[in-house]
Amino acid sequence: MSRARMAKNESNILYRRLLRSYFSSVISISLVLFLVGMTGVLVVNARSVSNYFKENITVTAVLSVEADEADASSLADDLQGTGYIKDVRIITKEEGVEEMKEVLGDDFMDVFEVNPIPVSLELQVAADYVSTDSLAVIETAIRANPSVEDVVYQQSLVELLNANLERIGLVAGIFVLLLLFISVVLINNTVRLNVYARRFTIHTMRMVGATRSFITRPFVGQAFFQGLISGAVADVFILGALYLIRNEFYQLFSLFDAMLLGAVMAVVVLLGILICMVSTSAGVRSLISLNKNELYY
């Protein structure tokens, strides 16, 4: 075999190794950025999710037996004019009877001569007012109406929900910071290993008189595209995960803000580019200062 052919084969082997190394680095970085991105999606939409759970707590205003639908409609109009009620649903006597039949059976009305079920209102309180103190004030305001017989809501559930949401928010904040730190470390190590594999090329460039900036520039340029590709791949993974969420948990998916999702995906790409470029620049500069013997350790 001629020397030219041997050199060509060695060059092809080296190229394939560099390509595999580059591909594995991109995949590794993409997976880390995917985890960061999905965590970001949950964090930026945490308020929407929190509001969803809060606004699913129902406050029921039970009217007196003498009150009719006109009284209920008048009260509903008054409540919807306030800032603390998001939605009102009037439950008529007939609807109340149907609901009681589901609980007590079809024959429960046989013991009554007239319909004993009063008209009631199901109130969806705005999320900002779903707290023990605010609901107590709202209850007092509703009871001031002479048509209202009683106001019912699960106070213990409200307290439990708010306490759990605070805990979840604290844990999520710590988890995000920890994940971000781990992500930076993992990506930094991946990029530095990729740069370290080319330390002899860097040493050769330095030996022929190349300046630090001249040596660093092509590596940083490659790191830019590596971060860009990794971020784009991570965004594809995020879109795939969101597609699964939409199919399996559409109600949860409907809470996500499209603008915030786009912002998170853009940040994922920028984060990938930034970490790759900074890590590569630092890695190259540290290798430039090594002497020949240190390259083997």
Short mmCIF file of C-alpha atoms in Angstrom, two decimals:
data_model
loop_
_atom_site.label_atom_id
_atom_site.label_comp_id
_atom_site.label_asym_id
_atom_site.label_seq_id
_atom_site.Cartn_x
_atom_site.Cartn_y
_atom_site.Cartn_z
CA MET A 1 0.00 0.00 0.00
CA SER A 2 1.41 3.40 -0.97
CA ARG A 3 2.13 6.10 1.56
CA ALA A 4 -0.46 8.37 -0.04
CA ARG A 5 -3.13 5.69 0.35
CA MET A 6 -2.11 5.02 3.96
CA ALA A 7 -2.23 8.73 4.74
CA LYS A 8 -5.66 8.98 3.14
CA ASN A 9 -6.96 6.02 5.18
CA GLU A 10 -5.56 7.52 8.38
CA SER A 11 -7.18 10.83 7.49
CA ASN A 12 -10.54 9.12 6.89
CA ILE A 13 -10.29 7.24 10.20
CA LEU A 14 -9.46 10.46 12.03
CA TYR A 15 -12.34 12.26 10.31
CA ARG A 16 -14.81 9.52 11.28
CA ARG A 17 -13.60 9.60 14.88
CA LEU A 18 -13.99 13.38 15.04
CA LEU A 19 -17.43 13.11 13.46
CA ARG A 20 -18.56 10.47 15.97
CA SER A 21 -17.13 12.55 18.81
CA TYR A 22 -18.91 15.66 17.55
CA PHE A 23 -22.19 13.76 17.08
CA SER A 24 -22.04 12.21 20.55
CA SER A 25 -21.27 15.63 22.06
CA VAL A 26 -24.24 17.20 20.28
CA ILE A 27 -26.60 14.45 21.50
CA SER A 28 -25.28 14.67 25.08
CA ILE A 29 -25.64 18.44 25.17
CA SER A 30 -29.08 18.24 23.53
CA LEU A 31 -30.39 15.86 26.19
CA VAL A 32 -29.16 18.14 28.97
CA LEU A 33 -30.71 21.18 27.28
CA PHE A 34 -33.95 19.21 26.81
CA LEU A 35 -34.20 18.64 30.57
CA VAL A 36 -33.49 22.33 31.19
CA GLY A 37 -36.07 23.32 28.58
CA MET A 38 -38.84 21.09 29.94
CA THR A 39 -38.17 22.38 33.45
CA GLY A 40 -38.34 25.90 32.05
CA VAL A 41 -41.68 25.15 30.38
CA LEU A 42 -43.14 24.06 33.71
CA VAL A 43 -41.63 26.99 35.62
CA VAL A 44 -42.80 29.77 33.27
CA ASN A 45 -46.30 28.25 33.19
CA ALA A 46 -46.39 27.51 36.92
CA ARG A 47 -48.69 30.47 37.61
CA SER A 48 -51.21 29.29 35.00
CA VAL A 49 -51.18 25.78 36.45
CA SER A 50 -51.50 27.15 39.99
CA ASN A 51 -54.41 29.38 38.95
CA TYR A 52 -56.09 26.42 37.28
CA PHE A 53 -56.13 24.43 40.52
CA LYS A 54 -57.22 27.42 42.58
CA GLU A 55 -60.07 28.31 40.26
CA ASN A 56 -61.39 24.75 40.39
CA ILE A 57 -62.35 25.27 44.04
CA THR A 58 -66.07 26.02 43.99
CA VAL A 59 -67.94 28.34 46.35
CA THR A 60 -71.65 27.55 46.49
CA ALA A 61 -74.20 30.20 47.46
CA VAL A 62 -77.43 28.46 48.53
CA LEU A 63 -80.49 30.67 48.21
CA SER A 64 -83.58 30.44 50.38
CA VAL A 65 -86.37 28.08 49.34
CA GLU A 66 -88.59 31.07 48.52
CA ALA A 67 -86.03 32.57 46.12
CA ASP A 68 -86.58 31.96 42.41
CA GLU A 69 -84.39 32.07 39.31
CA ALA A 70 -84.95 35.79 38.91
CA ASP A 71 -83.41 36.38 42.33
CA ALA A 72 -80.52 34.08 41.43
CA SER A 73 -79.97 35.88 38.11
CA SER A 74 -79.94 39.27 39.85
CA LEU A 75 -77.40 38.07 42.41
CA ALA A 76 -75.28 36.49 39.65
CA ASP A 77 -75.18 39.81 37.77
CA ASP A 78 -74.09 41.64 40.92
CA LEU A 79 -71.33 39.12 41.66
CA GLN A 80 -69.98 39.12 38.12
CA GLY A 81 -69.57 42.87 38.39
CA THR A 82 -67.06 42.39 41.20
CA GLY A 83 -63.39 41.71 40.60
CA TYR A 84 -63.19 38.56 42.68
CA ILE A 85 -65.72 36.34 40.89
CA LYS A 86 -64.53 34.90 37.59
CA ASP A 87 -67.60 32.90 36.62
CA VAL A 88 -71.08 32.16 37.97
CA ARG A 89 -73.34 29.21 37.18
CA ILE A 90 -76.98 29.15 38.25
CA ILE A 91 -78.24 25.75 39.36
CA THR A 92 -82.03 25.68 39.06
CA LYS A 93 -84.31 23.67 41.32
CA GLU A 94 -84.80 21.09 38.58
CA GLU A 95 -81.03 20.71 38.09
CA GLY A 96 -80.64 20.42 41.85
CA VAL A 97 -83.21 17.62 41.92
CA GLU A 98 -81.35 15.73 39.18
CA GLU A 99 -78.10 16.04 41.09
CA MET A 100 -79.74 14.77 44.29
CA LYS A 101 -81.25 11.83 42.41
CA GLU A 102 -77.75 10.76 41.40
CA VAL A 103 -76.79 10.70 45.09
CA LEU A 104 -79.96 9.52 46.85
CA GLY A 105 -81.80 7.65 44.09
CA ASP A 106 -84.75 8.43 41.86
CA ASP A 107 -87.41 7.98 44.54
CA PHE A 108 -86.10 10.46 47.13
CA MET A 109 -88.71 13.06 46.04
CA ASP A 110 -91.59 10.70 46.91
CA VAL A 111 -91.59 11.87 50.54
CA PHE A 112 -91.98 15.55 49.60
CA GLU A 113 -95.11 17.29 48.34
CA VAL A 114 -93.14 20.22 46.89
CA ASN A 115 -89.59 20.56 45.63
CA PRO A 116 -87.37 21.24 48.70
CA ILE A 117 -84.23 21.91 46.65
CA PRO A 118 -83.41 25.63 46.54
CA VAL A 119 -81.83 27.54 43.69
CA SER A 120 -78.07 27.90 44.15
CA LEU A 121 -75.08 29.56 42.53
CA GLU A 122 -71.75 27.89 41.82
CA LEU A 123 -69.06 30.55 41.98
CA GLN A 124 -65.62 30.32 40.44
CA VAL A 125 -63.45 32.69 42.45
CA ALA A 126 -60.54 34.45 40.73
CA ALA A 127 -57.23 32.76 41.61
CA ASP A 128 -55.79 35.83 43.37
CA TYR A 129 -58.63 35.67 45.92
CA VAL A 130 -58.42 31.95 46.71
CA SER A 131 -57.07 32.27 50.23
CA THR A 132 -58.65 31.81 53.64
CA ASP A 133 -58.82 35.55 54.43
CA SER A 134 -60.12 36.62 51.03
CA LEU A 135 -62.76 33.90 50.91
CA ALA A 136 -63.98 34.90 54.37
CA VAL A 137 -64.49 38.47 53.12
CA ILE A 138 -66.25 37.20 49.98
CA GLU A 139 -68.48 34.96 52.08
CA THR A 140 -69.52 37.91 54.25
CA ALA A 141 -70.31 39.99 51.15
CA ILE A 142 -72.46 37.23 49.63
CA ARG A 143 -74.33 36.57 52.89
CA ALA A 144 -75.31 40.24 52.98
CA ASN A 145 -77.79 39.52 50.19
CA PRO A 146 -81.21 38.71 51.77
CA SER A 147 -81.84 35.91 49.26
CA VAL A 148 -78.78 33.92 50.39
CA GLU A 149 -79.39 31.20 52.96
CA ASP A 150 -75.88 29.76 53.18
CA VAL A 151 -72.40 29.92 51.61
CA VAL A 152 -70.44 26.68 51.38
CA TYR A 153 -66.84 25.97 50.40
CA GLN A 154 -64.09 23.62 51.55
CA GLN A 155 -61.92 25.82 53.76
CA SER A 156 -59.56 22.97 54.67
CA LEU A 157 -59.00 22.23 50.98
CA VAL A 158 -58.15 25.89 50.31
CA GLU A 159 -55.60 25.91 53.15
CA LEU A 160 -54.10 22.61 52.00
CA LEU A 161 -53.89 23.75 48.37
CA ASN A 162 -52.16 27.04 49.18
CA ALA A 163 -49.71 25.34 51.55
CA ASN A 164 -48.84 22.68 48.97
CA LEU A 165 -48.43 25.21 46.16
CA GLU A 166 -45.98 27.19 48.30
CA ARG A 167 -43.98 24.05 49.05
CA ILE A 168 -44.00 23.00 45.41
CA GLY A 169 -42.83 26.48 44.37
CA LEU A 170 -39.92 26.36 46.82
CA VAL A 171 -38.89 22.84 45.80
CA ALA A 172 -39.22 23.73 42.10
CA GLY A 173 -37.01 26.81 42.56
CA ILE A 174 -34.28 24.79 44.27
CA PHE A 175 -34.57 22.05 41.64
CA VAL A 176 -34.25 24.56 38.78
CA LEU A 177 -31.10 26.10 40.27
CA LEU A 178 -29.61 22.67 40.90
CA LEU A 179 -30.48 21.46 37.41
CA LEU A 180 -29.03 24.59 35.84
CA PHE A 181 -25.78 24.11 37.77
CA ILE A 182 -25.57 20.43 36.81
CA SER A 183 -26.35 21.29 33.18
CA VAL A 184 -23.56 23.86 33.00
CA VAL A 185 -21.09 21.40 34.56
CA LEU A 186 -22.08 18.51 32.26
CA ILE A 187 -22.01 20.59 29.09
CA ASN A 188 -18.73 22.21 30.15
CA ASN A 189 -17.13 18.80 30.74
CA THR A 190 -18.46 17.43 27.45
CA VAL A 191 -17.11 20.38 25.47
CA ARG A 192 -13.76 20.35 27.27
CA LEU A 193 -13.31 16.63 26.58
CA ASN A 194 -14.02 17.30 22.92
CA VAL A 195 -11.42 20.07 22.91
CA TYR A 196 -8.93 17.95 24.87
CA ALA A 197 -9.09 15.27 22.17
CA ARG A 198 -7.59 17.88 19.79
CA ARG A 199 -4.85 19.06 22.11
CA PHE A 200 -2.05 17.96 19.77
CA THR A 201 -3.53 20.05 16.96
CA ILE A 202 -3.58 23.05 19.32
CA HIS A 203 0.01 22.37 20.36
CA THR A 204 1.13 22.15 16.72
CA MET A 205 -0.54 25.46 15.90
CA ARG A 206 1.18 27.08 18.87
CA MET A 207 4.59 25.64 17.82
CA VAL A 208 4.35 27.26 14.38
CA GLY A 209 3.77 30.65 15.98
CA ALA A 210 -0.02 31.00 15.95
CA THR A 211 -1.40 33.53 18.42
CA ARG A 212 -3.91 32.65 21.15
CA SER A 213 -6.74 34.42 19.37
CA PHE A 214 -5.88 32.76 16.04
CA ILE A 215 -5.93 29.30 17.68
CA THR A 216 -9.07 29.97 19.71
CA ARG A 217 -11.16 31.54 16.93
CA PRO A 218 -11.93 28.41 14.83
CA PHE A 219 -12.71 26.35 17.92
CA VAL A 220 -15.12 28.98 19.22
CA GLY A 221 -16.73 29.17 15.78
CA GLN A 222 -17.27 25.41 15.81
CA ALA A 223 -18.61 25.66 19.35
CA PHE A 224 -21.16 28.23 18.18
CA PHE A 225 -22.57 25.81 15.62
CA GLN A 226 -22.33 22.94 18.10
CA GLY A 227 -24.42 24.90 20.60
CA LEU A 228 -26.83 26.01 17.88
CA ILE A 229 -27.38 22.47 16.62
CA SER A 230 -27.66 21.07 20.15
CA GLY A 231 -30.22 23.72 21.09
CA ALA A 232 -32.21 23.08 17.91
CA VAL A 233 -32.22 19.32 18.57
CA ALA A 234 -33.29 19.96 22.18
CA ASP A 235 -36.15 22.14 20.89
CA VAL A 236 -37.27 19.30 18.62
CA PHE A 237 -37.34 17.01 21.67
CA ILE A 238 -39.32 19.65 23.60
CA LEU A 239 -41.86 19.93 20.76
CA GLY A 240 -42.19 16.14 20.79
CA ALA A 241 -42.81 16.16 24.56
CA LEU A 242 -45.39 18.94 24.20
CA TYR A 243 -47.12 16.97 21.46
CA LEU A 244 -47.42 13.98 23.81
CA ILE A 245 -48.72 16.23 26.59
CA ARG A 246 -51.31 17.69 24.24
CA ASN A 247 -52.54 14.23 23.27
CA GLU A 248 -52.55 12.73 26.76
CA PHE A 249 -53.22 15.77 28.98
CA TYR A 250 -54.94 18.31 26.76
CA GLN A 251 -56.44 20.25 29.68
CA LEU A 252 -52.95 20.77 31.12
CA PHE A 253 -51.54 21.67 27.70
CA SER A 254 -54.27 24.30 27.19
CA LEU A 255 -52.85 26.21 30.18
CA PHE A 256 -49.49 26.73 28.48
CA ASP A 257 -48.79 30.15 26.97
CA ALA A 258 -47.53 29.89 23.38
CA MET A 259 -45.40 33.05 23.74
CA LEU A 260 -43.72 31.71 26.87
CA LEU A 261 -43.09 28.36 25.18
CA GLY A 262 -41.41 30.15 22.29
CA ALA A 263 -39.31 32.19 24.72
CA VAL A 264 -38.18 29.05 26.56
CA MET A 265 -37.16 27.37 23.30
CA ALA A 266 -35.19 30.47 22.26
CA VAL A 267 -33.44 30.55 25.65
CA VAL A 268 -32.53 26.85 25.26
CA VAL A 269 -30.73 27.60 21.99
CA LEU A 270 -29.00 30.69 23.39
CA LEU A 271 -27.97 28.79 26.53
CA GLY A 272 -26.49 25.99 24.41
CA ILE A 273 -24.51 28.47 22.29
CA LEU A 274 -23.30 30.46 25.28
CA ILE A 275 -22.14 27.49 27.37
CA CYS A 276 -20.45 25.79 24.40
CA MET A 277 -18.59 28.95 23.35
CA VAL A 278 -17.46 29.88 26.87
CA SER A 279 -16.40 26.31 27.72
CA THR A 280 -14.54 25.90 24.43
CA SER A 281 -12.74 29.22 24.79
CA ALA A 282 -11.67 28.38 28.34
CA GLY A 283 -10.66 24.84 27.35
CA VAL A 284 -8.54 25.96 24.38
CA ARG A 285 -6.81 28.69 26.38
CA SER A 286 -5.92 26.24 29.16
CA LEU A 287 -4.48 23.76 26.63
CA ILE A 288 -2.41 26.42 24.87
CA SER A 289 -0.39 26.96 28.04
CA LEU A 290 0.52 23.25 28.37
CA ASN A 291 4.02 22.08 27.45
CA LYS A 292 4.67 18.99 25.35
CA ASN A 293 5.02 16.59 28.29
CA GLU A 294 1.78 17.77 29.88
CA LEU A 295 -0.18 16.87 26.74
CA TYR A 296 0.10 13.17 27.62
CA TYR A 297 -1.50 13.52 31.07
#
